[in-house]
mmCIF file of C-alpha atoms and ligand atoms in Angstrom:
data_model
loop_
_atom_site.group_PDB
_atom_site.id
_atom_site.type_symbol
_atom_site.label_atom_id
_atom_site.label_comp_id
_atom_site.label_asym_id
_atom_site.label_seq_id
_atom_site.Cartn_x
_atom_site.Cartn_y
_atom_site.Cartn_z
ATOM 1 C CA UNK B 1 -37.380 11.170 24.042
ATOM 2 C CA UNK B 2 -37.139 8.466 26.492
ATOM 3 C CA UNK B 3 -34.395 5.792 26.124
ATOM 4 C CA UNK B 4 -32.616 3.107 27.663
ATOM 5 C CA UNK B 5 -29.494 4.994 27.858
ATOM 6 C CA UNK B 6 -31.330 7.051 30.172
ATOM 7 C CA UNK B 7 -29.861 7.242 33.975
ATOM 8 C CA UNK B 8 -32.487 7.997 37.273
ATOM 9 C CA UNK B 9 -31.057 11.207 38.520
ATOM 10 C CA UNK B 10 -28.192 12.889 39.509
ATOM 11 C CA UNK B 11 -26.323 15.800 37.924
ATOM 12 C CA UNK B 12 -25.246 16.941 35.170
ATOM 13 C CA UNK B 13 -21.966 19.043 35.501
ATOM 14 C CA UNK B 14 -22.412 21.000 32.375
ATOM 15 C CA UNK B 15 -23.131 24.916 32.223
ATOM 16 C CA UNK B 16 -27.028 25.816 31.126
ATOM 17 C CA UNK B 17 -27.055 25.909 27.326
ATOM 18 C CA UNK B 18 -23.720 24.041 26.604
ATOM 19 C CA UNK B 19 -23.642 21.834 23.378
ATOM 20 C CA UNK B 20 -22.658 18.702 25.152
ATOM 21 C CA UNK B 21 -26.251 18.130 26.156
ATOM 22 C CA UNK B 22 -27.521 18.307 22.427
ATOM 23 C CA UNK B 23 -24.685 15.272 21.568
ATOM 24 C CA UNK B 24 -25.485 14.008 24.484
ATOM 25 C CA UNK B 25 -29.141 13.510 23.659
ATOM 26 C CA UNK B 26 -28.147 12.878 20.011
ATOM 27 C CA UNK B 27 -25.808 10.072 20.941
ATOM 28 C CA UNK B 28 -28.799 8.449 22.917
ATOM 29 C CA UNK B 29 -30.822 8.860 20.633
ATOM 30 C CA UNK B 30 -28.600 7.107 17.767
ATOM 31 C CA UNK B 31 -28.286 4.417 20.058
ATOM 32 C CA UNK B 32 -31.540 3.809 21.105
ATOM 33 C CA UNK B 33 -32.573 3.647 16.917
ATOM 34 C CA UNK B 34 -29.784 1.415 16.384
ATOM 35 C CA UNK B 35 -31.260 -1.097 19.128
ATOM 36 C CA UNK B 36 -27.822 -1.259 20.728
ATOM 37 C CA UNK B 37 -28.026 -3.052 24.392
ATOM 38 C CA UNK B 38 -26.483 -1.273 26.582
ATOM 39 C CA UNK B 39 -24.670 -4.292 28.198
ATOM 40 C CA UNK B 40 -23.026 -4.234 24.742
ATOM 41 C CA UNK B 41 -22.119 -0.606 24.573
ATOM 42 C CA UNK B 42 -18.770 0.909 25.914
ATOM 43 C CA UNK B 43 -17.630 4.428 26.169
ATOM 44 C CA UNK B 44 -13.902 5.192 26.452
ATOM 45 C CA UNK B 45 -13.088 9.144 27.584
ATOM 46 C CA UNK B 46 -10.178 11.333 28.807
ATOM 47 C CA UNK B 47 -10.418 14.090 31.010
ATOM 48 C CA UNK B 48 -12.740 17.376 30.117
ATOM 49 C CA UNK B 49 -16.135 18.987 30.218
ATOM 50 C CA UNK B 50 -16.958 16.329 26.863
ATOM 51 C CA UNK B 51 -15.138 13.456 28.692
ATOM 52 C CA UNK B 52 -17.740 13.413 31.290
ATOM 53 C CA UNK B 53 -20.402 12.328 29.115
ATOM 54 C CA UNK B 54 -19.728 8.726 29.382
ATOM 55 C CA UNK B 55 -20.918 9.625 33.187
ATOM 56 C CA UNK B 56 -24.517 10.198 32.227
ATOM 57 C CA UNK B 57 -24.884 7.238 30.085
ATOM 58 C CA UNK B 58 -26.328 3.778 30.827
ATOM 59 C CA UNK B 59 -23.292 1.724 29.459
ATOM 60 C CA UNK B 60 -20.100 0.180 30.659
ATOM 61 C CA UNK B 61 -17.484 2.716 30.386
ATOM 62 C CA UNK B 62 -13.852 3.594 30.675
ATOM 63 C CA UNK B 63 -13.165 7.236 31.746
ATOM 64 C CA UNK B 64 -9.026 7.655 31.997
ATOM 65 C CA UNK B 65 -6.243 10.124 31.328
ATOM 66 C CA UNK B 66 -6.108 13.353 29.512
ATOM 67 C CA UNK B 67 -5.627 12.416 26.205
ATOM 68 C CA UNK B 68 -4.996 8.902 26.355
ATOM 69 C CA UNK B 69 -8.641 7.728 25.572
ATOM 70 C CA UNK B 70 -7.750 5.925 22.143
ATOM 71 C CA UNK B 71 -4.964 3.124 23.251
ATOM 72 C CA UNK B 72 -8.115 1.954 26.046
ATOM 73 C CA UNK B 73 -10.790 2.039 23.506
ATOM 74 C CA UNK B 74 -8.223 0.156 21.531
ATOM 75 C CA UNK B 75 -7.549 -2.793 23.201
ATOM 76 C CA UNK B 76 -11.095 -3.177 24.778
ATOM 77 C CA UNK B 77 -12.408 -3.961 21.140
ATOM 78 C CA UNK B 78 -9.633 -6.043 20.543
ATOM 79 C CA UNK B 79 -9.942 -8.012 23.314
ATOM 80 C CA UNK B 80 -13.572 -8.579 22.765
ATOM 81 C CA UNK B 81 -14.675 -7.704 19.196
ATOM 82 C CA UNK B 82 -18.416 -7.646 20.087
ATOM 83 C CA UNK B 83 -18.477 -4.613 21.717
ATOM 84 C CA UNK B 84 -19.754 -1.414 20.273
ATOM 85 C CA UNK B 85 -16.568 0.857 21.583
ATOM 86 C CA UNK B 86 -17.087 4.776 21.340
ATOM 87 C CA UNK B 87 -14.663 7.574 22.175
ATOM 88 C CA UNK B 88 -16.248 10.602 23.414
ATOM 89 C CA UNK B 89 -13.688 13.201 23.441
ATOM 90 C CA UNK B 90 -13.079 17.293 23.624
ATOM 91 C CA UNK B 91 -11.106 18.656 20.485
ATOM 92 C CA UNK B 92 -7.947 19.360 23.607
ATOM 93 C CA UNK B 93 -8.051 15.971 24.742
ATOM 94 C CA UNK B 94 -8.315 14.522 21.133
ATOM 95 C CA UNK B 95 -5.925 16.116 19.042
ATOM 96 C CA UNK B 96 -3.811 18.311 21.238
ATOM 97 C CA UNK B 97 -2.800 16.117 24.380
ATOM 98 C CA UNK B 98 -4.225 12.971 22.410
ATOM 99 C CA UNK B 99 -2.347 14.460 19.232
ATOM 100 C CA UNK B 100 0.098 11.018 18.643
ATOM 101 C CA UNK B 101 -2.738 8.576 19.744
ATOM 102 C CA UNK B 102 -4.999 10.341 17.187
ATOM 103 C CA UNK B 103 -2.345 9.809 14.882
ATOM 104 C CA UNK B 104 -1.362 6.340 14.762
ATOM 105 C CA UNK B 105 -4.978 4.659 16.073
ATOM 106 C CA UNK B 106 -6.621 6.198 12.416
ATOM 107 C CA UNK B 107 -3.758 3.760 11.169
ATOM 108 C CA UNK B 108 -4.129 0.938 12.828
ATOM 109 C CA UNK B 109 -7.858 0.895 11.961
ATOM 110 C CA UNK B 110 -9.560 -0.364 15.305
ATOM 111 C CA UNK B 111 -13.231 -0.719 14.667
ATOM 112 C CA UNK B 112 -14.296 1.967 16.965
ATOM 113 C CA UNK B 113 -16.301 5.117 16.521
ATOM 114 C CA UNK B 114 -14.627 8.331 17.491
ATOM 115 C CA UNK B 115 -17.163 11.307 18.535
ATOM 116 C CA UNK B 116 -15.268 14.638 19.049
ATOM 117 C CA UNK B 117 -16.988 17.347 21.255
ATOM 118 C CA UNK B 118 -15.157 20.243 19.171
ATOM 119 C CA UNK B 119 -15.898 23.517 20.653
ATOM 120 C CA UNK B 120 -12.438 25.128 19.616
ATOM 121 C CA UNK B 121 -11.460 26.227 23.148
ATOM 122 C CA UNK B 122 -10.183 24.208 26.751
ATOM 123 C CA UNK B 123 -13.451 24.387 28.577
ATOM 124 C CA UNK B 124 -13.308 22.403 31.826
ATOM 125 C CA UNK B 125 -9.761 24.405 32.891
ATOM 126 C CA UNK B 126 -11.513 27.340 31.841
ATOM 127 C CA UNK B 127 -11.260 28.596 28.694
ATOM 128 C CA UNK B 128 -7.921 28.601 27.164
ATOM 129 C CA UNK B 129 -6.716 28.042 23.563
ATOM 130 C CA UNK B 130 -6.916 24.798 21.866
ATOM 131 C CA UNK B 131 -5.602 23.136 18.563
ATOM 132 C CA UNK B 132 -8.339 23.993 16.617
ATOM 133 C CA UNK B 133 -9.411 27.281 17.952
ATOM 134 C CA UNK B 134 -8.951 30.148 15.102
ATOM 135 C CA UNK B 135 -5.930 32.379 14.885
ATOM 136 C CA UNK B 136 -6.680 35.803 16.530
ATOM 137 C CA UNK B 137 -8.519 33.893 19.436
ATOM 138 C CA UNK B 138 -7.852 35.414 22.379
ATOM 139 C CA UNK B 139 -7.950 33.882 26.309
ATOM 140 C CA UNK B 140 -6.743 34.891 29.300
ATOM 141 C CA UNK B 141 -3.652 33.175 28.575
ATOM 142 C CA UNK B 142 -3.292 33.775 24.889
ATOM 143 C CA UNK B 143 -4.473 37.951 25.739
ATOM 144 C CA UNK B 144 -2.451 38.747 22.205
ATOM 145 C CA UNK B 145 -4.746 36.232 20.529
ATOM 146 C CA UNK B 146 -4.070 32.132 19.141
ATOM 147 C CA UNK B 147 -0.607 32.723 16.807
ATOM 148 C CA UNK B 148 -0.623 29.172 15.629
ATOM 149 C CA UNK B 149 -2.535 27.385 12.245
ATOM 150 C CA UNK B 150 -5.419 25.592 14.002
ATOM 151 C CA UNK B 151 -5.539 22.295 13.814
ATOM 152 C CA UNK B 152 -7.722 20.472 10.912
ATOM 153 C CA UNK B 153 -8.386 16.944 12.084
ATOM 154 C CA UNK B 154 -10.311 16.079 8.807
ATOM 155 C CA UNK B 155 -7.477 16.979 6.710
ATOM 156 C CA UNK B 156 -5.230 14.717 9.285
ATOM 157 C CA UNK B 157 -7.496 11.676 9.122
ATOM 158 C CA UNK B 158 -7.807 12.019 5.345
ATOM 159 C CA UNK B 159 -4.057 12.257 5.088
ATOM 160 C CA UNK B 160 -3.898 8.939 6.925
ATOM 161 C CA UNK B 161 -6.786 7.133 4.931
ATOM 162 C CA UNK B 162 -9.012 7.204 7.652
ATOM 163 C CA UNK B 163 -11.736 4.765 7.488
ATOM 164 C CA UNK B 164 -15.035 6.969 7.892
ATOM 165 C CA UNK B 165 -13.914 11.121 8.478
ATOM 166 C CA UNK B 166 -16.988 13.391 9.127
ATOM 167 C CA UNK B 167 -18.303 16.226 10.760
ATOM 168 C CA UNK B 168 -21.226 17.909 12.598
ATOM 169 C CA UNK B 169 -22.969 20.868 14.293
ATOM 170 C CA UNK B 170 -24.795 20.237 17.287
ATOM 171 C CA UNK B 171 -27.244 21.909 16.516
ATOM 172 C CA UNK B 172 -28.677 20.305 13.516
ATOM 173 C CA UNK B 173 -30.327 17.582 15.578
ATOM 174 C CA UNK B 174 -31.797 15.486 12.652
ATOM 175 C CA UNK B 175 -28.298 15.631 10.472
ATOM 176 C CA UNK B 176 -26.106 15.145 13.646
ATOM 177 C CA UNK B 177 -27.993 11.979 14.321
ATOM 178 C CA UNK B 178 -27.911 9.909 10.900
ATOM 179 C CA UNK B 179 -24.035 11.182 10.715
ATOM 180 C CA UNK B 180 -23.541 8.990 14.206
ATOM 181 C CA UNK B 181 -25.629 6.043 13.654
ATOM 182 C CA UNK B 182 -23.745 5.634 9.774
ATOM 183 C CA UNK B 183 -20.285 6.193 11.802
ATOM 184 C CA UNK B 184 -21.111 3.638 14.223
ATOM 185 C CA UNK B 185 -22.593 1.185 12.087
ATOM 186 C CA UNK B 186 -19.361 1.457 9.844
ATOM 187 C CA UNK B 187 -16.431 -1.132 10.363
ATOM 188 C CA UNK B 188 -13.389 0.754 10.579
ATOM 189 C CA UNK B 189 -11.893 3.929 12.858
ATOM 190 C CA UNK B 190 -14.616 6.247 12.366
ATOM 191 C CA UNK B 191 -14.068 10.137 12.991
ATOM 192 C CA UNK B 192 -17.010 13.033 13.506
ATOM 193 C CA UNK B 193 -15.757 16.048 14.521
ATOM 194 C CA UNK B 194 -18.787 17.619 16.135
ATOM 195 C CA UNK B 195 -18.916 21.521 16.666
ATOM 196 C CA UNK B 196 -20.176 22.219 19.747
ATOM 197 C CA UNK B 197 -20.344 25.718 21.666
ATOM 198 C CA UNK B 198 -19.092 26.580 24.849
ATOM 199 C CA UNK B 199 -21.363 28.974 26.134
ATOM 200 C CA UNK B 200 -18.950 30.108 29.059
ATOM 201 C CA UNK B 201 -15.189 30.528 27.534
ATOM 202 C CA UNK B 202 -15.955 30.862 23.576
ATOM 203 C CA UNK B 203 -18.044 33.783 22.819
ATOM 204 C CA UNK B 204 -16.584 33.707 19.187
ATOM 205 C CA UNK B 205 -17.990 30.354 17.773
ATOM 206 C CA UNK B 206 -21.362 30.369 19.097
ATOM 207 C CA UNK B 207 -24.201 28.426 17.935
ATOM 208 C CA UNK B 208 -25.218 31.795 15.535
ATOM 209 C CA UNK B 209 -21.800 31.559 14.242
ATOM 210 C CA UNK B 210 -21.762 27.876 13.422
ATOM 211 C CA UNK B 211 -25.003 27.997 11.579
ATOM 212 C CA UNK B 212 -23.909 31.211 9.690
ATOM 213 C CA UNK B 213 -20.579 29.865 8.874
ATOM 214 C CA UNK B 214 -21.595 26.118 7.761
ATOM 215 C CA UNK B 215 -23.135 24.498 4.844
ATOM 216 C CA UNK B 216 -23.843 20.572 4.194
ATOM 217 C CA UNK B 217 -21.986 19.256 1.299
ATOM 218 C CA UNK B 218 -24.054 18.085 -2.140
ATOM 219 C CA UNK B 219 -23.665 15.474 -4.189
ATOM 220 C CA UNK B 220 -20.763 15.053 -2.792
ATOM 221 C CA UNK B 221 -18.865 11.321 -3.698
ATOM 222 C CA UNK B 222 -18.233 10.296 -0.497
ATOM 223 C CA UNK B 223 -15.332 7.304 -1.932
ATOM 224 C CA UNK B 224 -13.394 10.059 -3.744
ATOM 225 C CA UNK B 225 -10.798 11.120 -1.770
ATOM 226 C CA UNK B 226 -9.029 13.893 -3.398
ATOM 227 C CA UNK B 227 -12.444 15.723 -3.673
ATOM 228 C CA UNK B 228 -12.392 14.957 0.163
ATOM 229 C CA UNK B 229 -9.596 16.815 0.745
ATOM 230 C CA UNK B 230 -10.784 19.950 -1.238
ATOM 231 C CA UNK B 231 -13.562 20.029 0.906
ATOM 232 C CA UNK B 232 -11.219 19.353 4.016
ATOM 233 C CA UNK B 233 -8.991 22.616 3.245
ATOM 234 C CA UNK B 234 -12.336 24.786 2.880
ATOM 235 C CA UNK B 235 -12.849 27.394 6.295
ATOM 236 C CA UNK B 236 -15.206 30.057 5.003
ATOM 237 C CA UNK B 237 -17.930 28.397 5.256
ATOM 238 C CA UNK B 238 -16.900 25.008 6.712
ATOM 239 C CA UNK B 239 -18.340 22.259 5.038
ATOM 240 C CA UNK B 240 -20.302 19.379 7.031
ATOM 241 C CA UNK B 241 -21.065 15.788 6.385
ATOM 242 C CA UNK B 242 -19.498 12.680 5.616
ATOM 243 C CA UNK B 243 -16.366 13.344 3.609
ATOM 244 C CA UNK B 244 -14.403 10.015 2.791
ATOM 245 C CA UNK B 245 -15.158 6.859 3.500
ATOM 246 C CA UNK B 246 -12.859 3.097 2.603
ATOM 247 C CA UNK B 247 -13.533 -0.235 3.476
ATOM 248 C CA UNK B 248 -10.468 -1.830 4.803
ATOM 249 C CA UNK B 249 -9.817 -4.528 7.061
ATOM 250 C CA UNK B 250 -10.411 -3.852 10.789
ATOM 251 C CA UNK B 251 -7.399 -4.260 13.137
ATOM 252 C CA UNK B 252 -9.173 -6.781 14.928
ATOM 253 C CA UNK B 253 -10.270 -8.743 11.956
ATOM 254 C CA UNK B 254 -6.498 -8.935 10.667
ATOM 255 C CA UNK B 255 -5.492 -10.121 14.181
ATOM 256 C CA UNK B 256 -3.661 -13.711 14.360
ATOM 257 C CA UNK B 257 -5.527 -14.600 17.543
ATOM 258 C CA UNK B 258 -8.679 -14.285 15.628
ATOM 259 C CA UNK B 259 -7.620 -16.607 12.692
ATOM 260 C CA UNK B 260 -8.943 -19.498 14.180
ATOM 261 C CA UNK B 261 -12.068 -18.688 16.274
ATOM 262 C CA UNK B 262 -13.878 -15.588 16.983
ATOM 263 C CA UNK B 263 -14.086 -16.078 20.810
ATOM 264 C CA UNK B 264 -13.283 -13.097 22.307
ATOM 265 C CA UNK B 265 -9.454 -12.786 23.724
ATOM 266 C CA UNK B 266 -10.765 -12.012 27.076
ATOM 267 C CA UNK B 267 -12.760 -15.358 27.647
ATOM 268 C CA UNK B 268 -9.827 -17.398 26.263
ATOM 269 C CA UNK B 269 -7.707 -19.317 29.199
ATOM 270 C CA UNK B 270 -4.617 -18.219 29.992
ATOM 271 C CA UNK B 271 -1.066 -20.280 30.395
ATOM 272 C CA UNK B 272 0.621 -17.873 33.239
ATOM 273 C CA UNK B 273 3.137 -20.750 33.646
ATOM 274 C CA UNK B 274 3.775 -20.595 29.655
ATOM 275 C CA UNK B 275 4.338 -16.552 29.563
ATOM 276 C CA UNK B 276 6.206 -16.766 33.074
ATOM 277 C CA UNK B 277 8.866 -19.758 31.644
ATOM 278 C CA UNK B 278 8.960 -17.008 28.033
ATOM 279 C CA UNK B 279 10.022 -13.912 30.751
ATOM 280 C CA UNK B 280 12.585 -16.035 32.228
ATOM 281 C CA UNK B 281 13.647 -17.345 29.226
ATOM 282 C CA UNK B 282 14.448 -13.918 27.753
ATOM 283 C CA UNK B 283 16.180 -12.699 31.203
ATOM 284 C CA UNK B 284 20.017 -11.636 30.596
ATOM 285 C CA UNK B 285 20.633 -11.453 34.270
HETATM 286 C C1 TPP X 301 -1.667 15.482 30.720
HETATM 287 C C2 TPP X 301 -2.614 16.542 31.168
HETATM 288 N N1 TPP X 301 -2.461 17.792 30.712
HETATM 289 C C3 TPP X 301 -3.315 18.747 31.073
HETATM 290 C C4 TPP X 301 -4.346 18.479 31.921
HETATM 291 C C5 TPP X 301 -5.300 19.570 32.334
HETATM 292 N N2 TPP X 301 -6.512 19.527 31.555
HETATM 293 C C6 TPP X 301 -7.612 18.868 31.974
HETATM 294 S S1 TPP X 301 -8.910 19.011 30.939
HETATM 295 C C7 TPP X 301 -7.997 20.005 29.899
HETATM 296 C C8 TPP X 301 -8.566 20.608 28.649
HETATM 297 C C9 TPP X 301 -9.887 20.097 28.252
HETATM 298 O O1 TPP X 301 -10.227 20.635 27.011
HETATM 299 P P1 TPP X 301 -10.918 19.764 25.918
HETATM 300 O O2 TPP X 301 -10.276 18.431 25.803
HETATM 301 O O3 TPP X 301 -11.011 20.561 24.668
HETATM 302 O O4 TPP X 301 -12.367 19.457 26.510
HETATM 303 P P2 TPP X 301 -13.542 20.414 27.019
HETATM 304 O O5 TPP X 301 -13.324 20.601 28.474
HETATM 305 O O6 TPP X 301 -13.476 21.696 26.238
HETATM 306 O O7 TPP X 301 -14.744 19.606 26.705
HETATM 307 C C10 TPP X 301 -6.701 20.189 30.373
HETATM 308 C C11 TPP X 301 -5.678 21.003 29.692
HETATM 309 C C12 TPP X 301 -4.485 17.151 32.390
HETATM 310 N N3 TPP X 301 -5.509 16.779 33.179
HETATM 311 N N4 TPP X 301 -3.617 16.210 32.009
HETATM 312 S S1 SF4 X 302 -17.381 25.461 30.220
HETATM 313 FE FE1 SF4 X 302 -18.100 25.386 28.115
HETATM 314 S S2 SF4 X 302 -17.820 23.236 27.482
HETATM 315 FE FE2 SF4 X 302 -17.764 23.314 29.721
HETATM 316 S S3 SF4 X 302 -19.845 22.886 30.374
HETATM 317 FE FE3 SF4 X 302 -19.602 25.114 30.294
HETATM 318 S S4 SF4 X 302 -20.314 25.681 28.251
HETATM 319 FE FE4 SF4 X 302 -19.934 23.473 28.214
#
């Protein structure tokens, strides 16, 4: 399908058959259904094969360091509230070298959505262990196979209270989709953790193994959240679908700046003679 998101050309650095083009299509998709302008729209990425996908997307967007996706995406929605501000992330970048900024960003509650390309393995510096890949993996580097727990961001951003925690599989197009569009159209730090398989460097967790080791929850309450943790803690089959979600107030929303008037911090004047005479005023030499 055709969408505004769309971009004339050029290529797409991605291996034939990877998952990141069914999110990529997905997240157009969502986008295009939730009549977002694209003016409006910004993606915030790290480095990785997943952090590139802000590259084939007609948007503003903020592609930086390894890891250090969250404190950007951060203060570009608090600086202009208006924005729709999504992360687009690999599980490495995310929640091993983005570990503490995964951490402490679920508290602070910034109203952004957070879309994790999770495909248990370090694809773009070729295939080595990650913090969610399964013990017993094994990688070039890690030839006696992955000794540590993996990694279960759900059970992390339930442990914080995070806002909206979910997750996906690629391949369920239809179910992918509605997950994104209610993650986006929530107000809060909202996480989906979206299994995706690396068709090059993980021949373990491949789209046959996701769909044979997944299952969508039922009548599950979605406001409950030590039922949400249960779920969290399950691996054989992994559950998917939204697990928790409060309302809370945003970070933005509780921000003093924003008391008075909504205009957005970035169009407000600023008094460089003020904040200069405040510097001096604090020097001790
Ligand atoms: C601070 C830092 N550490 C390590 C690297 C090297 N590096 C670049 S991408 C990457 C791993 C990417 O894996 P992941 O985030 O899971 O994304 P994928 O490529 O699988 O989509 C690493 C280790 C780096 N660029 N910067
Ligand atoms: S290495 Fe893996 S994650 Fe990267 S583009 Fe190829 S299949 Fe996709």
């Amino acid at each position: 399908m055709a969408t505004k998101f769309d971009i004339e050309g050029g290529d797409i650095a991605w291996c034939p058959g990877c998952g990141n083009y069914s999110i990529h299509n997905i997240v157009k998709t969502a986008l295009q259904e939730l009549d977002i302008d694209p003016k409006n729209l910004v993606l915030v990425s790290g480095i990785g094969q997943a952090a590139k996908a802000p590259q084939y997307i007609k948007c503003n967007y903020f592609n930086g360091l390894h890891g250090r996706s969250l404190p950007a995406a951060v203060g570009i929605k608090v600086s202009n509230p208006n924005l729709v501000v999504i992360v687009e992330s690999g599980d490495g970048c995310m929640y091993g070298e983005g570990g503490n900024h995964f951490i402490h960003a679920i508290r602070r509650n910034s109203d952004i959505t957070v879309l994790v390309h999770d495909n248990m393995v370090y694809g773009l510096t070729k295939g080595q262990a990650s913090p969610t890949s399964e013990k017993g993996f094994t990688t070039p580097v890690q030839v006696n196979g992955v000794l540590n727990e993996p990694f279960n961001p759900i059970a992390i951003a339930l442990s914080l209270k995070c806002s909206f925690v979910a997750r996906a599989f690629c391949g369920d197009v239809q179910e992918t989709k509605e997950i994104i569009k209610r993650a986006i159209l929530h107000k809060g730090f909202s996480l989906v953790d979206i299994f995706q398989p690396c068709v090059t460097f993980n021949k373990i967790n491949t789209y046959k193994w996701f769909k044979e080791n997944t299952y969508y929850m039922k009548d599950h309450d979605e406001t409950n959240i030590n039922k949400a943790f249960e779920k969290a803690l399950e691996r054989s089959p992994l559950p998917l679908g939204v697990f928790y979600i409060e309302e809370k107030p945003t970070f933005e929303s509780q921000q003093r700046v924003y008391k008075n008037s909504s205009e957005p911090l970035f169009k407000r004047k600023h008094n460089v003679e003020k904040l200069m005479n405040l510097i001096e005023s604090k020097r001790r030499w």
